[in-house]
GROMACS .gro file of C-alpha atoms in nm:
model
  340
    1MET     CA    1   6.294   4.622  19.486
    2ASP     CA    2   6.438   4.919  19.675
    3MET     CA    3   6.769   4.737  19.705
    4ILE     CA    4   6.777   4.679  19.329
    5ASN     CA    5   6.704   5.047  19.261
    6GLN     CA    6   6.978   5.150  19.504
    7GLN     CA    7   7.224   4.919  19.331
    8ILE     CA    8   7.129   5.062  18.990
    9ASP     CA    9   7.177   5.417  19.122
   10LYS     CA   10   7.510   5.316  19.269
   11ASN     CA   11   7.626   5.162  18.940
   12GLU     CA   12   7.515   5.472  18.747
   13SER     CA   13   7.699   5.693  18.994
   14SER     CA   14   8.013   5.478  18.964
   15GLY     CA   15   7.988   5.491  18.585
   16SER     CA   16   7.953   5.868  18.591
   17ILE     CA   17   8.259   5.902  18.816
   18ALA     CA   18   8.457   5.667  18.591
   19SER     CA   19   8.357   5.865  18.282
   20SER     CA   20   8.455   6.189  18.453
   21ALA     CA   21   8.792   6.040  18.551
   22LYS     CA   22   8.852   5.921  18.192
   23PHE     CA   23   8.767   6.266  18.057
   24LYS     CA   24   9.005   6.433  18.302
   25ALA     CA   25   9.278   6.184  18.210
   26LEU     CA   26   9.216   6.258  17.840
   27LEU     CA   27   9.255   6.632  17.899
   28LYS     CA   28   9.565   6.576  18.113
   29ASN     CA   29   9.744   6.351  17.862
   30ASN     CA   30   9.620   6.512  17.540
   31GLY     CA   31   9.546   6.871  17.634
   32ALA     CA   32   9.727   7.022  17.334
   33LEU     CA   33   9.551   6.788  17.090
   34VAL     CA   34   9.211   6.869  17.243
   35ALA     CA   35   9.288   7.243  17.219
   36LEU     CA   36   9.389   7.201  16.853
   37ILE     CA   37   9.066   7.016  16.771
   38VAL     CA   38   8.861   7.288  16.943
   39LEU     CA   39   9.042   7.557  16.740
   40LEU     CA   40   8.981   7.366  16.417
   41ILE     CA   41   8.609   7.342  16.497
   42ILE     CA   42   8.591   7.714  16.580
   43ASN     CA   43   8.761   7.801  16.252
   44ALA     CA   44   8.536   7.567  16.057
   45ILE     CA   45   8.235   7.757  16.193
   46PHE     CA   46   8.354   8.119  16.202
   47THR     CA   47   8.651   8.161  15.963
   48PRO     CA   48   8.569   8.204  15.593
   49HIS     CA   49   8.762   7.984  15.345
   50PHE     CA   50   8.934   7.800  15.630
   51PHE     CA   51   8.940   7.472  15.439
   52ALA     CA   52   9.086   7.629  15.123
   53MET     CA   53   9.421   7.477  15.022
   54GLN     CA   54   9.584   7.820  15.029
   55THR     CA   55   9.496   7.852  15.398
   56PHE     CA   56   9.652   7.511  15.461
   57TYR     CA   57   9.974   7.611  15.282
   58ILE     CA   58   9.999   7.940  15.472
   59ASN     CA   59   9.954   7.778  15.811
   60MET     CA   60  10.195   7.492  15.740
   61THR     CA   61  10.473   7.719  15.613
   62GLN     CA   62  10.432   7.957  15.906
   63VAL     CA   63  10.420   7.685  16.171
   64ALA     CA   64  10.719   7.483  16.040
   65PRO     CA   65  10.997   7.712  16.177
   66ILE     CA   66  10.821   7.735  16.517
   67ALA     CA   67  10.763   7.361  16.535
   68ILE     CA   68  11.119   7.263  16.446
   69VAL     CA   69  11.259   7.506  16.705
   70ALA     CA   70  11.008   7.362  16.956
   71ILE     CA   71  11.148   7.011  16.895
   72GLY     CA   72  11.499   7.130  16.980
   73MET     CA   73  11.371   7.326  17.279
   74CYS     CA   74  11.184   7.015  17.397
   75LEU     CA   75  11.512   6.822  17.423
   76VAL     CA   76  11.691   7.109  17.598
   77ILE     CA   77  11.414   7.148  17.857
   78ALA     CA   78  11.402   6.769  17.902
   79SER     CA   79  11.775   6.771  17.987
   80GLY     CA   80  11.685   6.933  18.319
   81ASN     CA   81  11.874   7.177  18.541
   82GLY     CA   82  11.642   7.456  18.427
   83GLY     CA   83  11.730   7.377  18.066
   84ILE     CA   84  11.635   7.650  17.822
   85ASP     CA   85  11.791   7.809  17.514
   86ILE     CA   86  11.711   8.175  17.460
   87SER     CA   87  11.965   8.207  17.176
   88VAL     CA   88  11.759   8.021  16.912
   89GLY     CA   89  11.624   8.342  16.755
   90SER     CA   90  11.972   8.487  16.711
   91VAL     CA   91  12.112   8.157  16.580
   92LEU     CA   92  11.819   8.146  16.335
   93ALA     CA   93  11.911   8.495  16.213
   94LEU     CA   94  12.278   8.398  16.178
   95ALA     CA   95  12.203   8.082  15.977
   96GLY     CA   96  11.955   8.270  15.761
   97ALA     CA   97  12.212   8.542  15.687
   98LEU     CA   98  12.490   8.298  15.598
   99ALA     CA   99  12.298   8.102  15.334
  100PRO     CA  100  12.252   8.377  15.070
  101MET     CA  101  12.606   8.502  15.133
  102VAL     CA  102  12.732   8.167  15.001
  103PHE     CA  103  12.537   8.136  14.677
  104MET     CA  104  12.545   8.511  14.603
  105SER     CA  105  12.925   8.523  14.634
  106GLU     CA  106  13.159   8.506  14.334
  107PHE     CA  107  13.228   8.140  14.411
  108GLY     CA  108  12.854   8.074  14.421
  109LEU     CA  109  12.794   8.238  14.085
  110ASN     CA  110  13.070   8.029  13.924
  111ASN     CA  111  12.973   7.703  14.098
  112PRO     CA  112  12.594   7.719  14.151
  113GLY     CA  113  12.542   7.349  14.234
  114ILE     CA  114  12.815   7.331  14.497
  115ALA     CA  115  12.713   7.671  14.633
  116ILE     CA  116  12.354   7.563  14.702
  117ALA     CA  117  12.477   7.256  14.889
  118LEU     CA  118  12.717   7.471  15.091
  119ALA     CA  119  12.443   7.729  15.151
  120ILE     CA  120  12.248   7.457  15.334
  121VAL     CA  121  12.530   7.263  15.502
  122LEU     CA  122  12.744   7.557  15.624
  123PRO     CA  123  12.465   7.745  15.810
  124LEU     CA  124  12.354   7.419  15.973
  125LEU     CA  125  12.712   7.345  16.085
  126VAL     CA  126  12.749   7.696  16.228
  127ALA     CA  127  12.411   7.675  16.404
  128THR     CA  128  12.495   7.332  16.548
  129SER     CA  129  12.831   7.468  16.668
  130CYS     CA  130  12.645   7.749  16.845
  131GLY     CA  131  12.429   7.489  17.018
  132LEU     CA  132  12.735   7.284  17.115
  133PHE     CA  133  12.892   7.599  17.261
  134ASN     CA  134  12.583   7.649  17.476
  135GLY     CA  135  12.587   7.283  17.578
  136PHE     CA  136  12.956   7.303  17.671
  137LEU     CA  137  12.893   7.598  17.903
  138VAL     CA  138  12.592   7.429  18.063
  139GLY     CA  139  12.733   7.076  18.084
  140HIS     CA  140  13.101   7.137  18.160
  141TYR     CA  141  13.101   7.460  18.358
  142ARG     CA  142  12.754   7.410  18.510
  143ILE     CA  143  12.650   7.763  18.413
  144GLN     CA  144  12.278   7.828  18.454
  145PRO     CA  145  12.125   7.767  18.106
  146MET     CA  146  11.959   8.106  18.068
  147ILE     CA  147  12.288   8.283  18.147
  148ALA     CA  148  12.490   8.050  17.922
  149THR     CA  149  12.261   8.098  17.623
  150LEU     CA  150  12.237   8.473  17.687
  151ILE     CA  151  12.585   8.505  17.531
  152LEU     CA  152  12.469   8.398  17.186
  153PHE     CA  153  12.132   8.564  17.236
  154ILE     CA  154  12.321   8.893  17.228
  155SER     CA  155  12.623   8.815  17.010
  156GLY     CA  156  12.463   8.582  16.754
  157ARG     CA  157  12.244   8.850  16.603
  158GLY     CA  158  12.532   9.097  16.628
  159ILE     CA  159  12.754   8.865  16.421
  160ALA     CA  160  12.476   8.826  16.163
  161GLN     CA  161  12.435   9.205  16.141
  162LEU     CA  162  12.810   9.248  16.107
  163LEU     CA  163  12.830   8.995  15.822
  164THR     CA  164  12.550   9.166  15.630
  165ASN     CA  165  12.632   9.525  15.735
  166GLY     CA  166  12.278   9.536  15.872
  167ASP     CA  167  12.135   9.524  15.519
  168ILE     CA  168  11.852   9.307  15.394
  169GLN     CA  169  11.981   9.048  15.145
  170THR     CA  170  11.729   8.983  14.870
  171PHE     CA  171  11.779   8.714  14.607
  172ASN     CA  172  11.616   8.512  14.333
  173ASN     CA  173  11.736   8.153  14.341
  174ASP     CA  174  11.482   7.885  14.254
  175PHE     CA  175  11.683   7.598  14.401
  176PHE     CA  176  11.725   7.756  14.744
  177GLN     CA  177  11.376   7.906  14.747
  178TYR     CA  178  11.237   7.554  14.706
  179LEU     CA  179  11.305   7.510  15.080
  180GLY     CA  180  11.049   7.779  15.148
  181THR     CA  181  10.797   7.751  14.866
  182GLY     CA  182  10.840   7.401  14.722
  183ARG     CA  183  10.589   7.119  14.756
  184LEU     CA  184  10.627   6.743  14.762
  185PHE     CA  185  10.313   6.549  14.666
  186GLY     CA  186  10.117   6.870  14.722
  187ILE     CA  187  10.252   6.918  15.076
  188PRO     CA  188  10.485   7.211  15.159
  189ILE     CA  189  10.843   7.081  15.170
  190GLN     CA  190  10.891   7.248  15.509
  191ALA     CA  191  10.610   7.034  15.652
  192VAL     CA  192  10.761   6.718  15.501
  193ILE     CA  193  11.103   6.790  15.654
  194LEU     CA  194  10.937   6.877  15.987
  195ILE     CA  195  10.742   6.549  15.996
  196ILE     CA  196  11.055   6.345  15.915
  197ILE     CA  197  11.258   6.516  16.188
  198ALA     CA  198  10.977   6.491  16.444
  199LEU     CA  199  10.918   6.119  16.383
  200PHE     CA  200  11.291   6.041  16.382
  201VAL     CA  201  11.363   6.231  16.706
  202SER     CA  202  11.056   6.080  16.874
  203TRP     CA  203  11.180   5.733  16.776
  204ILE     CA  204  11.529   5.813  16.911
  205ILE     CA  205  11.385   5.929  17.244
  206LYS     CA  206  11.168   5.620  17.284
  207THR     CA  207  11.406   5.349  17.166
  208SER     CA  208  11.769   5.459  17.197
  209LYS     CA  209  12.018   5.466  17.482
  210PHE     CA  210  12.048   5.843  17.438
  211GLY     CA  211  11.672   5.882  17.492
  212ARG     CA  212  11.686   5.690  17.819
  213TYR     CA  213  11.990   5.888  17.931
  214LEU     CA  214  11.825   6.220  17.844
  215LEU     CA  215  11.517   6.149  18.053
  216ALA     CA  216  11.726   6.013  18.341
  217VAL     CA  217  11.955   6.319  18.340
  218GLY     CA  218  11.658   6.551  18.316
  219GLY     CA  219  11.480   6.375  18.600
  220ASN     CA  220  11.774   6.396  18.839
  221ASP     CA  221  12.106   6.530  18.713
  222LYS     CA  222  12.311   6.447  19.024
  223ALA     CA  223  12.173   6.095  19.063
  224ALA     CA  224  12.237   6.025  18.694
  225PHE     CA  225  12.599   6.145  18.730
  226LEU     CA  226  12.654   5.928  19.039
  227CYS     CA  227  12.515   5.630  18.846
  228GLY     CA  228  12.782   5.684  18.582
  229LEU     CA  229  12.566   5.829  18.307
  230PRO     CA  230  12.742   6.066  18.061
  231THR     CA  231  12.553   6.378  18.174
  232PHE     CA  232  12.789   6.615  17.995
  233LYS     CA  233  12.753   6.438  17.659
  234VAL     CA  234  12.376   6.424  17.697
  235LYS     CA  235  12.351   6.799  17.751
  236LEU     CA  236  12.600   6.865  17.471
  237ILE     CA  237  12.390   6.665  17.224
  238ALA     CA  238  12.062   6.821  17.341
  239TYR     CA  239  12.187   7.179  17.304
  240GLY     CA  240  12.373   7.098  16.982
  241PHE     CA  241  12.056   6.956  16.829
  242CYS     CA  242  11.861   7.262  16.943
  243GLY     CA  243  12.113   7.478  16.755
  244PHE     CA  244  12.068   7.258  16.447
  245CYS     CA  245  11.690   7.307  16.467
  246ALA     CA  246  11.734   7.684  16.492
  247GLY     CA  247  11.959   7.673  16.186
  248MET     CA  248  11.702   7.473  15.989
  249ALA     CA  249  11.432   7.722  16.089
  250GLY     CA  250  11.662   8.000  15.965
  251LEU     CA  251  11.694   7.834  15.624
  252PHE     CA  252  11.316   7.790  15.606
  253THR     CA  253  11.252   8.155  15.694
  254THR     CA  254  11.509   8.295  15.450
  255ALA     CA  255  11.396   8.071  15.164
  256MET     CA  256  11.030   8.153  15.226
  257ASN     CA  257  11.089   8.530  15.225
  258SER     CA  258  11.349   8.524  14.942
  259ALA     CA  259  11.548   8.751  15.170
  260SER     CA  260  11.742   8.752  15.495
  261ASP     CA  261  11.713   9.029  15.750
  262ALA     CA  262  11.953   8.987  16.042
  263ASN     CA  263  11.776   9.270  16.226
  264THR     CA  264  11.433   9.109  16.254
  265ALA     CA  265  11.465   8.739  16.163
  266GLY     CA  266  11.384   8.512  16.456
  267LEU     CA  267  11.269   8.787  16.691
  268LEU     CA  268  11.074   8.627  16.980
  269MET     CA  269  11.133   8.282  16.827
  270GLU     CA  270  11.275   8.163  17.159
  271LEU     CA  271  10.944   8.249  17.326
  272ASP     CA  272  10.740   8.073  17.056
  273GLY     CA  273  10.962   7.767  17.083
  274ILE     CA  274  10.932   7.750  17.461
  275SER     CA  275  10.557   7.815  17.442
  276ALA     CA  276  10.501   7.536  17.190
  277ALA     CA  277  10.711   7.289  17.392
  278VAL     CA  278  10.532   7.368  17.718
  279VAL     CA  279  10.184   7.361  17.563
  280GLY     CA  280  10.278   7.026  17.407
  281GLY     CA  281  10.345   6.876  17.749
  282THR     CA  282  10.717   6.934  17.805
  283VAL     CA  283  10.769   6.969  18.180
  284MET     CA  284  10.986   7.267  18.273
  285MET     CA  285  11.150   7.065  18.552
  286GLY     CA  286  11.291   6.826  18.291
  287GLY     CA  287  11.274   6.450  18.250
  288LYS     CA  288  11.001   6.443  17.984
  289ALA     CA  289  11.039   6.491  17.607
  290PRO     CA  290  10.707   6.467  17.418
  291VAL     CA  291  10.843   6.557  17.074
  292ILE     CA  292  10.515   6.504  16.886
  293GLY     CA  293  10.344   6.703  17.162
  294ALA     CA  294  10.581   6.994  17.095
  295VAL     CA  295  10.479   6.991  16.727
  296ILE     CA  296  10.111   6.987  16.826
  297GLY     CA  297  10.184   7.271  17.068
  298ALA     CA  298  10.331   7.472  16.780
  299LEU     CA  299  10.017   7.403  16.577
  300VAL     CA  300   9.804   7.528  16.869
  301ILE     CA  301  10.009   7.849  16.892
  302GLN     CA  302   9.986   7.903  16.515
  303MET     CA  303   9.614   7.824  16.496
  304MET     CA  304   9.538   8.054  16.788
  305THR     CA  305   9.723   8.339  16.615
  306TYR     CA  306   9.561   8.265  16.279
  307THR     CA  307   9.211   8.238  16.430
  308LEU     CA  308   9.235   8.578  16.595
  309LEU     CA  309   9.392   8.755  16.296
  310ALA     CA  310   9.153   8.596  16.045
  311ASN     CA  311   8.859   8.721  16.248
  312GLY     CA  312   8.983   9.079  16.267
  313ILE     CA  313   9.145   9.071  16.611
  314SER     CA  314   9.476   9.258  16.645
  315ASP     CA  315   9.819   9.099  16.674
  316SER     CA  316   9.850   9.244  17.026
  317ALA     CA  317   9.549   9.039  17.135
  318ALA     CA  318   9.708   8.730  16.978
  319MET     CA  319  10.017   8.780  17.195
  320ILE     CA  320   9.797   8.806  17.505
  321ALA     CA  321   9.618   8.486  17.400
  322LYS     CA  322   9.957   8.310  17.367
  323ALA     CA  323  10.046   8.421  17.719
  324ALA     CA  324   9.712   8.287  17.849
  325ILE     CA  325   9.779   7.948  17.686
  326ILE     CA  326  10.124   7.928  17.847
  327ILE     CA  327   9.982   8.023  18.189
  328GLY     CA  328   9.720   7.750  18.152
  329ALA     CA  329   9.980   7.489  18.052
  330ILE     CA  330  10.211   7.577  18.344
  331TYR     CA  331   9.914   7.576  18.585
  332LEU     CA  332   9.824   7.222  18.477
  333GLN     CA  333  10.187   7.114  18.522
  334LEU     CA  334  10.201   7.258  18.874
  335LYS     CA  335   9.866   7.102  18.962
  336ASN     CA  336   9.981   6.761  18.845
  337LYS     CA  337  10.307   6.800  19.037
  338GLN     CA  338  10.119   6.876  19.360
  339LYS     CA  339   9.905   6.563  19.314
  340HIS     CA  340  10.216   6.348  19.286
   0.00000   0.00000   0.00000
């Protein structure tokens, strides 16, 4: 009888250890999702009118620019070699400034249909070119990414301010403003575009040759080069796409505000993008590109900010909370690295 009881105790102990291990694995692999669920529960209990549709629209429109920049940042970080792009805020401001200049020009007034198309395509082309410029410096000349992207971090906003003379451009154009305020089947158009881009990029990473190359280059740049992988092209595409994402975020922001302000648009966006990517599971050492995780990370950052502000806590405290989340995410990364 004693032996049976001992065996039962042993089985219960083993089951408890297994459950604990599963819980730890769940937190490790889905930390951002767990954090998001916790924040939703907290808001459901403490935040008035949290489930109102207006609250949903506000959060989705505010998170979309951060999330789309986080997707681009995720690919840049995954490319390795200390990959990072601190110019996204300035590129966002540049793209946002260019769009109204097109449809508010004399050509735009005479050709409104063509002008709206150009107001979307031209800023995206310029933003992508900025990203390709960063990728060229990093991939071809092997310049440290933070130094390479520092060029456009400084000059990008300067160019935007020069083009607009530092003035705020206000406008009233229903077609362009649809990018910021429109809805498709009741869902903000920004969120729809974000979901499409996130799913498409995630599919590319998981199934395409480029995805395999990106993770290989990010895991070990030199080994990938010696194996004959096109490391330069991989970095060029990653940084170019990050520029595209910054440009799209610039269009979202300008359309949502019905104005472009080259002085303030995209300020600290690079930090929000990096934060969202890291919280979503992107490893700063490279070699991992959890695109959907980056979007969830952006939702965590947005929900944390909204939770604090909605409950009367200052914006300064929200910034400290963001920093705490990043510290926690990096700590978990370092801890996992030490185990391996």
